[in-house]
Coordinates of C-alpha atoms in Angstrom, one line a residue:
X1422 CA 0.0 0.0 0.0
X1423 CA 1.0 3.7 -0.6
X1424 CA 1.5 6.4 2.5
X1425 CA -2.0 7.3 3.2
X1426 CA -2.7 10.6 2.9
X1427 CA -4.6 10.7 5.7
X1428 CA -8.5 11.9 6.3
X1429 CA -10.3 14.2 4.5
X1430 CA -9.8 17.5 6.7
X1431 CA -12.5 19.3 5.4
X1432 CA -15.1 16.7 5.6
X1433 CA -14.2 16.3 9.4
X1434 CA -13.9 20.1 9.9
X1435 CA -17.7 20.6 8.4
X1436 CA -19.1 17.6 10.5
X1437 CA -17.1 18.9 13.9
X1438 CA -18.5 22.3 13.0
X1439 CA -21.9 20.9 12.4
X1440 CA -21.7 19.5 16.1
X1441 CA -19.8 22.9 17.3
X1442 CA -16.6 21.7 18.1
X1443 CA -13.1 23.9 17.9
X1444 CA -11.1 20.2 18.2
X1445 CA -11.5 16.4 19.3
X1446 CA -8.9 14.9 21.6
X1447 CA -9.1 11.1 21.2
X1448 CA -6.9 8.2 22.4
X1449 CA -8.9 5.2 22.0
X1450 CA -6.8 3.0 20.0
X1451 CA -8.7 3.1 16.2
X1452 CA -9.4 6.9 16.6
X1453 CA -5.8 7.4 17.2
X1454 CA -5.0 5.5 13.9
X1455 CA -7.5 7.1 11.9
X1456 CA -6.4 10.2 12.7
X1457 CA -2.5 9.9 12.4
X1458 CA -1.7 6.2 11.5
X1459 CA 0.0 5.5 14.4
X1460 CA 0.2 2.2 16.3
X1461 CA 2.4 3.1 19.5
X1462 CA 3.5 0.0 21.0
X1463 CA 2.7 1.6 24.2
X1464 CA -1.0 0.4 23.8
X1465 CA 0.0 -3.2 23.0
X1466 CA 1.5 -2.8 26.1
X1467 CA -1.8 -1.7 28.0
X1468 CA -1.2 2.0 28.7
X1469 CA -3.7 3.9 27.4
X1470 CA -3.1 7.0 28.5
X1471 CA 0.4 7.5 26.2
X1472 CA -0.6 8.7 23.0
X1473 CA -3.2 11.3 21.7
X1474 CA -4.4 12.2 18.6
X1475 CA -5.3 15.9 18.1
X1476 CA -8.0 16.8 15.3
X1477 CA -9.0 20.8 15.4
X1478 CA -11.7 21.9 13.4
X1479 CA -9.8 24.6 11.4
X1480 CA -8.4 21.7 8.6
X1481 CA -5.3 24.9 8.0
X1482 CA -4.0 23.5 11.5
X1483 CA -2.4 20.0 11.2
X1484 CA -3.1 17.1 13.0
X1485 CA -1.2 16.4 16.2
X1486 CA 0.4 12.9 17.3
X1487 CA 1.3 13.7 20.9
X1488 CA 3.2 10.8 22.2
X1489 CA 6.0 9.5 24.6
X1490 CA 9.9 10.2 22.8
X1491 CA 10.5 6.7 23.3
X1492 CA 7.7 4.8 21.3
X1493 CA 8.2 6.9 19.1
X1494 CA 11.5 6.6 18.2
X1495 CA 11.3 2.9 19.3
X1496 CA 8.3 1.8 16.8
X1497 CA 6.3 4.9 14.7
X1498 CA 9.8 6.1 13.2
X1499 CA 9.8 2.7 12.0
X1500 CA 6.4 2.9 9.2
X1501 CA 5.9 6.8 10.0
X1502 CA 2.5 8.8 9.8
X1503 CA -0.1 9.6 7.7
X1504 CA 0.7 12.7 5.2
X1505 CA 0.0 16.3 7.0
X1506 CA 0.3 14.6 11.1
X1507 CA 2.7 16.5 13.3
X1508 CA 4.4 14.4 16.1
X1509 CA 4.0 16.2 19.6
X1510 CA 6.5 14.4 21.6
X1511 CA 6.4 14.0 25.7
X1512 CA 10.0 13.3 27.4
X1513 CA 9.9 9.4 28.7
X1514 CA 12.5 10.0 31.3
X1515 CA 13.4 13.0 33.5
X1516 CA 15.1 15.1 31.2
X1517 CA 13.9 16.3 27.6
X1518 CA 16.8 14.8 25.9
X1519 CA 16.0 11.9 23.9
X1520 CA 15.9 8.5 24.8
X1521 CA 17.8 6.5 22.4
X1522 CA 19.8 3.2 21.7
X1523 CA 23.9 3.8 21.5
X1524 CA 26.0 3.1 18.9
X1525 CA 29.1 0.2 19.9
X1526 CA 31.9 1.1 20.9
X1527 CA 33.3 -0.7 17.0
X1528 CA 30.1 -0.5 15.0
X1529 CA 28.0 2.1 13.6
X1530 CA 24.3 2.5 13.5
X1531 CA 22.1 0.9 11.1
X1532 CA 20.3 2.5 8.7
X1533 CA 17.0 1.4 10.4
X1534 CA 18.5 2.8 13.7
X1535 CA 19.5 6.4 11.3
X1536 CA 15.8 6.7 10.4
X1537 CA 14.6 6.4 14.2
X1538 CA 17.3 8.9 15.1
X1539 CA 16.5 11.0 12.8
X1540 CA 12.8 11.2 13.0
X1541 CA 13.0 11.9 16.9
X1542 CA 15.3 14.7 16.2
X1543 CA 13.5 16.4 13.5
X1544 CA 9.8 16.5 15.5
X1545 CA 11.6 19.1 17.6
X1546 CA 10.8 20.3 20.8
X1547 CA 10.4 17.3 23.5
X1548 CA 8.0 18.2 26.0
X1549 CA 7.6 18.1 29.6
X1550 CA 4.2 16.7 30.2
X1551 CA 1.0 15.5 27.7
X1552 CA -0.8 18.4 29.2
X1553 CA 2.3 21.0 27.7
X1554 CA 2.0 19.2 25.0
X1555 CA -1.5 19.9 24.1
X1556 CA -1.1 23.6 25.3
X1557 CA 1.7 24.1 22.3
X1558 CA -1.0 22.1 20.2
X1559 CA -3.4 24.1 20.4
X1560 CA -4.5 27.8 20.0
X1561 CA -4.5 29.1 23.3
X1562 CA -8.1 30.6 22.4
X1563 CA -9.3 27.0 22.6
X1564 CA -7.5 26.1 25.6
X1565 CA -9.4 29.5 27.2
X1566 CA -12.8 29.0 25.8
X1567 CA -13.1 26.6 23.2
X1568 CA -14.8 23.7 22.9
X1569 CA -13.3 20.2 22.8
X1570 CA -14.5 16.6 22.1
X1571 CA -13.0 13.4 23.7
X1572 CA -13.4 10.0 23.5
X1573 CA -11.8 8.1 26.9
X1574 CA -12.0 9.3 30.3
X1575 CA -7.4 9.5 29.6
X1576 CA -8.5 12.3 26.9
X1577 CA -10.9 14.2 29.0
X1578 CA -8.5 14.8 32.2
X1579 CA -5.9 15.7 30.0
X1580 CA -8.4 18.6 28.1
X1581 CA -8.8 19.3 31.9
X1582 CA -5.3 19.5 32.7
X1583 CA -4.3 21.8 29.9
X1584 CA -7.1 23.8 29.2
X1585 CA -9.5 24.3 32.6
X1586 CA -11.6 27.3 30.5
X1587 CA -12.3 25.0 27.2
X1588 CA -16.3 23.5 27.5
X1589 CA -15.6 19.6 27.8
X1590 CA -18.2 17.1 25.3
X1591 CA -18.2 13.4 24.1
X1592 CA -16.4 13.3 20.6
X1593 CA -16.7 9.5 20.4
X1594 CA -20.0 9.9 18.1
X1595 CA -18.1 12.8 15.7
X1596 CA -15.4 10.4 15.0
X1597 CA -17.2 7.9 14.2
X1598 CA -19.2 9.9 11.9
X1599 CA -15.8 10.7 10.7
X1600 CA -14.9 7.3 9.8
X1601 CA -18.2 6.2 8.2
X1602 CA -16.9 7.3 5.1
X1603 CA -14.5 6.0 3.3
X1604 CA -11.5 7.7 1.6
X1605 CA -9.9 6.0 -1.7
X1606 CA -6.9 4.6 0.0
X1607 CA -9.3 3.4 2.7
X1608 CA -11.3 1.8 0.4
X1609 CA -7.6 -0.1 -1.3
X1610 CA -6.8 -1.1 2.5
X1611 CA -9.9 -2.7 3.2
X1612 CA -10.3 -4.4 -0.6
X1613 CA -6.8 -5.8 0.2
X1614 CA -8.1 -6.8 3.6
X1615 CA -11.0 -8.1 2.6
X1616 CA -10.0 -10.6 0.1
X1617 CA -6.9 -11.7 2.7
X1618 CA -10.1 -12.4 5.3
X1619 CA -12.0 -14.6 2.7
X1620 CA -8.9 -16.3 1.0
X1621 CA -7.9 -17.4 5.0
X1622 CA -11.4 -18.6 5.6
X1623 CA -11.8 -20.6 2.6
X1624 CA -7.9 -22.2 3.5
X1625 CA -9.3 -22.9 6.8
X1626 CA -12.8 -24.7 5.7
X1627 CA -10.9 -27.0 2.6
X1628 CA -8.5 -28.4 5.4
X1629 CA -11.1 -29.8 7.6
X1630 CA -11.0 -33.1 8.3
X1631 CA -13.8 -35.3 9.9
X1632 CA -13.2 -35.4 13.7
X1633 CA -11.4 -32.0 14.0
X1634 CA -12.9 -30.4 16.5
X1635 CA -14.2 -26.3 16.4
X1636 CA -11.3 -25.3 18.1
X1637 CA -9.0 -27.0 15.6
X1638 CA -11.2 -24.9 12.5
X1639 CA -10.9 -21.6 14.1
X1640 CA -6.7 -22.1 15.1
X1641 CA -6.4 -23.0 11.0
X1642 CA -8.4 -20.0 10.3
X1643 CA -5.7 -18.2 12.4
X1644 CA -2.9 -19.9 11.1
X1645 CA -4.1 -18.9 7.1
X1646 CA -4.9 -15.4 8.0
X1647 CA -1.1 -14.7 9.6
X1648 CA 0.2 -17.0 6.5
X1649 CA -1.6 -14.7 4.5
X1650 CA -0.5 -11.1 6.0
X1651 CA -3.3 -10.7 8.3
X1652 CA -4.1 -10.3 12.0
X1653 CA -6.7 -12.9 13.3
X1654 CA -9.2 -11.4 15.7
X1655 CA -12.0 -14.5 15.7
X1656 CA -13.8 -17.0 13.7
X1657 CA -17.3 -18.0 14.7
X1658 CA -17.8 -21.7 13.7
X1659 CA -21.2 -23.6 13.8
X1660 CA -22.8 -20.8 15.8
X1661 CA -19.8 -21.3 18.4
X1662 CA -17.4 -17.9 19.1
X1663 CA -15.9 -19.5 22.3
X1664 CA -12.5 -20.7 21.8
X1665 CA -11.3 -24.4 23.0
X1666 CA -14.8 -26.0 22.2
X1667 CA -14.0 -29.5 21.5
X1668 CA -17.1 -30.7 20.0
X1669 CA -16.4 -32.2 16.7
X1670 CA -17.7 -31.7 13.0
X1671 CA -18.7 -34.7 11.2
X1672 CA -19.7 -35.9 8.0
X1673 CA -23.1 -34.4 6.9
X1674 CA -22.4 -31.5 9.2
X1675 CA -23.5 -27.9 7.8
X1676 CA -22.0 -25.3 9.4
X1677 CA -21.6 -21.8 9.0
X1678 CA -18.3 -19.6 9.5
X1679 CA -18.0 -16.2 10.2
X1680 CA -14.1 -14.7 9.9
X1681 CA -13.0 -11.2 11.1
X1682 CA -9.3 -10.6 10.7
X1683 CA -7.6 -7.0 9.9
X1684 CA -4.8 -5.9 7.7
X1685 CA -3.1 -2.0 7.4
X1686 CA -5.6 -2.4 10.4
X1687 CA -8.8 -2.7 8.7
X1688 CA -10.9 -5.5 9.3
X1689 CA -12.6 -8.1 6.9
X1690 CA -16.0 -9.5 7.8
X1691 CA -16.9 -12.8 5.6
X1692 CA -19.5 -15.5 6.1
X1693 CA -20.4 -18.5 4.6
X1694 CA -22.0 -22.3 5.0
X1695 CA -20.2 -24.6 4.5
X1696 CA -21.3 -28.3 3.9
X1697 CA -19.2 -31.5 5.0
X1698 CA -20.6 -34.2 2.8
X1699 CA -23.9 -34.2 1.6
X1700 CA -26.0 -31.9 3.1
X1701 CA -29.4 -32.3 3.8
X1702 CA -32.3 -31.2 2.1
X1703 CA -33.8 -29.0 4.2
X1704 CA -30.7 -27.2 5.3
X1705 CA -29.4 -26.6 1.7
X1706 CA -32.8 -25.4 0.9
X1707 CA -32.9 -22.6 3.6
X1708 CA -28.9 -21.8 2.7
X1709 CA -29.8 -21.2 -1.0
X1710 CA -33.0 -18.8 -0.1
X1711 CA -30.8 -16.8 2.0
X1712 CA -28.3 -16.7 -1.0
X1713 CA -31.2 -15.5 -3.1
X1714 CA -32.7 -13.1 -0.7
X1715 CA -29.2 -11.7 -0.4
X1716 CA -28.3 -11.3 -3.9
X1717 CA -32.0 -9.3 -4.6
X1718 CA -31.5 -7.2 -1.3
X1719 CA -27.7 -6.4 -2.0
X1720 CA -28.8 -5.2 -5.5
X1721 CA -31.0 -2.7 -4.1
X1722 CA -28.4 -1.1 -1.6
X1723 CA -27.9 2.6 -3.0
X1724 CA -27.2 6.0 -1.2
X1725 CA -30.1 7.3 0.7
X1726 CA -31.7 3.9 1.6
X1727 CA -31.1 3.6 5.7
X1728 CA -29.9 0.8 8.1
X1729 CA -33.3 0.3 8.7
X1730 CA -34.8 0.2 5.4
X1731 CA -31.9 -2.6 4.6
X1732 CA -33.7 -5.1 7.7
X1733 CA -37.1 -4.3 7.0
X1734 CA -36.6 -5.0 3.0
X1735 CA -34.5 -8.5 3.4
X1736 CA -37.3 -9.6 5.5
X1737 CA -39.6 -8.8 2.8
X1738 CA -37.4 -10.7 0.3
X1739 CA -37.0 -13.7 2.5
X1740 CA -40.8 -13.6 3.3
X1741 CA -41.5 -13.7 -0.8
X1742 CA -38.8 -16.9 -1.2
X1743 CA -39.4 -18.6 2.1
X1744 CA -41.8 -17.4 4.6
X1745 CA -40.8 -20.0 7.5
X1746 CA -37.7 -19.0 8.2
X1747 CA -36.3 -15.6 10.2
X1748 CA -32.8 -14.0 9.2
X1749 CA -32.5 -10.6 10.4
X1750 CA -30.6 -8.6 7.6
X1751 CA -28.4 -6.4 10.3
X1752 CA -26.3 -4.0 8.6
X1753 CA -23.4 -2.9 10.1
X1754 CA -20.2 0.1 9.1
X1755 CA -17.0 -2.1 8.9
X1756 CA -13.8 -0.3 9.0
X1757 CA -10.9 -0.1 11.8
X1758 CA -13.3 -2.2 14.2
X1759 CA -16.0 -4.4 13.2
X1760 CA -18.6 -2.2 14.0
X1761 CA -17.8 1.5 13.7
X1762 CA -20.7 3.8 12.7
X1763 CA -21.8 6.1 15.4
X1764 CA -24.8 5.0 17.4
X1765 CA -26.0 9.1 17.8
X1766 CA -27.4 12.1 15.5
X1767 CA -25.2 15.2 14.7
X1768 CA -27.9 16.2 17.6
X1769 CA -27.0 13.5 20.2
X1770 CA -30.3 11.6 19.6
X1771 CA -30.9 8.6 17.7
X1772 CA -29.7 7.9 14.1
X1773 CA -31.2 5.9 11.6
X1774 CA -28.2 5.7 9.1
X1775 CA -28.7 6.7 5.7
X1776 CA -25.8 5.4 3.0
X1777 CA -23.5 7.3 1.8
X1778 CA -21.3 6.7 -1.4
X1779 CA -17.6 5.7 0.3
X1780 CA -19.3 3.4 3.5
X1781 CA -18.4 0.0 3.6
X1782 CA -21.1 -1.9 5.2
X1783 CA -21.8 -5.7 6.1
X1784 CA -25.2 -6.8 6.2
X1785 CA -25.6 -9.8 8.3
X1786 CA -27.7 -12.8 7.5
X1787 CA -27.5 -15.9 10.2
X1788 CA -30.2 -18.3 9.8
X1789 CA -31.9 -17.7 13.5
X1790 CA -32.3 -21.6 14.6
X1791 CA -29.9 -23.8 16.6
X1792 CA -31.2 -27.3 15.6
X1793 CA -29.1 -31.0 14.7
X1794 CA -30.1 -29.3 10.7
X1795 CA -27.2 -26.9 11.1
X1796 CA -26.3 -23.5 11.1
X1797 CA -26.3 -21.0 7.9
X1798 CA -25.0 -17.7 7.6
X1799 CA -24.0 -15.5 4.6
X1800 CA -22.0 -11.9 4.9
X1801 CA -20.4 -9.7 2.6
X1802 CA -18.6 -6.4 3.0
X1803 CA -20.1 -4.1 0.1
X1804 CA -19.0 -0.6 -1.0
X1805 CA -21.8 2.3 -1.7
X1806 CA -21.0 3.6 -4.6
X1807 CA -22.9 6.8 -6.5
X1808 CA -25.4 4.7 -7.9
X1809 CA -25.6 1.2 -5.9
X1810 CA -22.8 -0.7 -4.3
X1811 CA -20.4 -3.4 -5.1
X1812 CA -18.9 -6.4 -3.3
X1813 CA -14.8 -6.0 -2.2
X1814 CA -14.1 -9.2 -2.4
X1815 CA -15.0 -12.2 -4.5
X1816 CA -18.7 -13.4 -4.1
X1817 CA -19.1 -16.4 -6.3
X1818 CA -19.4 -19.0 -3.3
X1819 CA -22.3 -17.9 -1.2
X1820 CA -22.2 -22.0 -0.2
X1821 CA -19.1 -24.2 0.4
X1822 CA -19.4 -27.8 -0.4
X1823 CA -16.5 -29.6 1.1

């Protein structure tokens, strides 16, 4: 993938002014990469109150990283940031020199460790404290008056901290908003993603063997989608998200499967059936009117139609093809986390989502029984276009006959 070029400033600036902010202070771990494209290592290692990402509304100001010297010498140098971010740094030890590795007393640094040096050196100015950090962030009319959205309780105290006289408000709903929409390098990252999560799920389903148990199918899914470039987060087998069931799949067994992994961060969302041996009649019959409910109803999904339009039209479908059986059509935005649109209005009260061209939505479409017939399930991750949408991945195998 290229740099990305970051979010589109003057989309977020009109949908922050729209809900009256002057900034957003976030530190939640997808905001922060949305907004910057960094991954400090610090929150792998459970601190979350070590990195902020700072948005404001004017999109002339750039977007601020603030962030300990050391991570970010230690693992952002490494990939950098997205086009237009400015790292903020904070000192991680009592002085504000930098923390850094030394060179041998008969070798010279590498050019990895040149990079790193030389990334620390040119963000300038280490600071004392987050909360100095966001003062020389941010216009000091904000930190007086303005008014500032956060996401995490770690964000709000330090708005607190550095700006007592800005007005304090949830901005976990305006980024969301923010990352509804899709930009074009989004869009590559979660194509690439997206085909990565199906190609590891349809690895995982053709090595089955009778007697593995659904432990066994989800650590295969695993081991594909780390083969394959991607990070793992679950695999729902035969109804069954636990891990270390050890019930096993035998022949005649229909199943469904339901993979989420992410790459470049963004997360693919694929499910299927999948048959072991013949299947039986009834099953199969209920799996392919789902695949032809789906395939009328994902036709029809255009810009303007809303989340609940999408649930209340699959039924209708489904009811046409095959009135006894219930799938619940749930659409859902799919982006840095599995689910991501905002659950509140511009006004803070409750939103019935309308597409948009540039969303990337699942619709979900699980059989609702639990019987010794199976399970079913079918899910694709489509993008609105202008006009209609389109599937970004390969949707030629809405059943898998093993």
């Amino acid at each position: 993938m290229p740099a990305n070029p970051g979010i589109d400033r003057d989309r977020a600036s009109g949908i922050m002014r729209r809900m009256s902010l002057d900034a957003l202070v976030v530190s939640r771990v997808e905001n922060v990469r949305y907004a910057t494209g960094a991954v400090p290592i610090t929150t792998k290692l459970g601190f979350y109150d070590a990195s902020f990402a700072v948005v404001p509304a004017d999109p002339a100001q750039p977007v601020g990283l603030l962030v300990f010297q050391f991570p970010y010498y230690f693992s952002i140098a490494d990939t950098g940031l997205n086009q237009g971010v400015q790292p903020v740094l904070v000192a991680s030890g009592p002085t504000s020199e930098p923390v850094i590795f030394a060179d041998g007393p008969h070798s010279k640094a590498t050019m990895r460790e040149m990079k790193r040096r030389s990334a620390t050196f040119e963000a300038g100015t280490i600071h004392p404290d987050f909360p100095t950090a966001l003062g020389a962030t941010l216009p000091s009319r904000l930190l007086r008056s303005g008014t500032i959205g956060f996401d995490t309780l770690e964000a709000m105290q330090l708005i607190q901290q550095a700006a007592p006289g800005a007005n304090l408000v949830s901005g976990e709903s305006t980024i969301r908003h923010m990352r509804l929409i899709k930009t074009a390098w989004e869009v590559d990252a979660m194509s690439h993603a997206a085909q990565v999560n199906r190609e590891a799920c349809h690895r995982a389903v053709r090595s089955v063997r009778l007697g593995d148990t659904i432990s066994a199918v989800q650590a295969s899914y695993g081991k594909h989608a780390a083969a394959l470039g991607s990070q793992p987060v679950f695999m729902v087998v035969d109804g069954v998200v636990a891990e270390n069931v050890t019930e096993p799949v035998r022949d005649g067994t229909t199943f469904l499967i339901d993979g989420v992994s992410s790459r470049y961060g963004y997360y693919g969302d694929y499910g299927r059936t999948v048959f072991l041996g013949e299947p039986r009649k009834e099953i199969a019959g209920k799996a392919r009117a789902i695949g032809k409910a789906w395939s009328q109803l994902s036709s029809e999904l255009k810009p303007g139609l809303k989340f609940s339009e999408i649930s209340a039209r699959g039924t209708a479908i489904l009811h046409s093809i095959e009135p006894s059986i219930a799938v619940p059509f749930g659409p859902h935005s799919v982006g840095l986390r599995h689910t991501e649109q905002p659950f509140t209005g511009f006004d803070g009260g409750p939103l019935d989502i309308a597409l948009e061209p540039g969303m990337i939505i699942s619709v979900d479409c699980p059989l609702m029984q639990a019987t010794d017939q199976g399970t079913v399930h079918l899910e694709d991750l489509m993008l609105i276009t202008a006009n209609g949408s389109r599937p970004i991945h390969a949707v030629d195998d809405q059943i898998i006959v093993i």
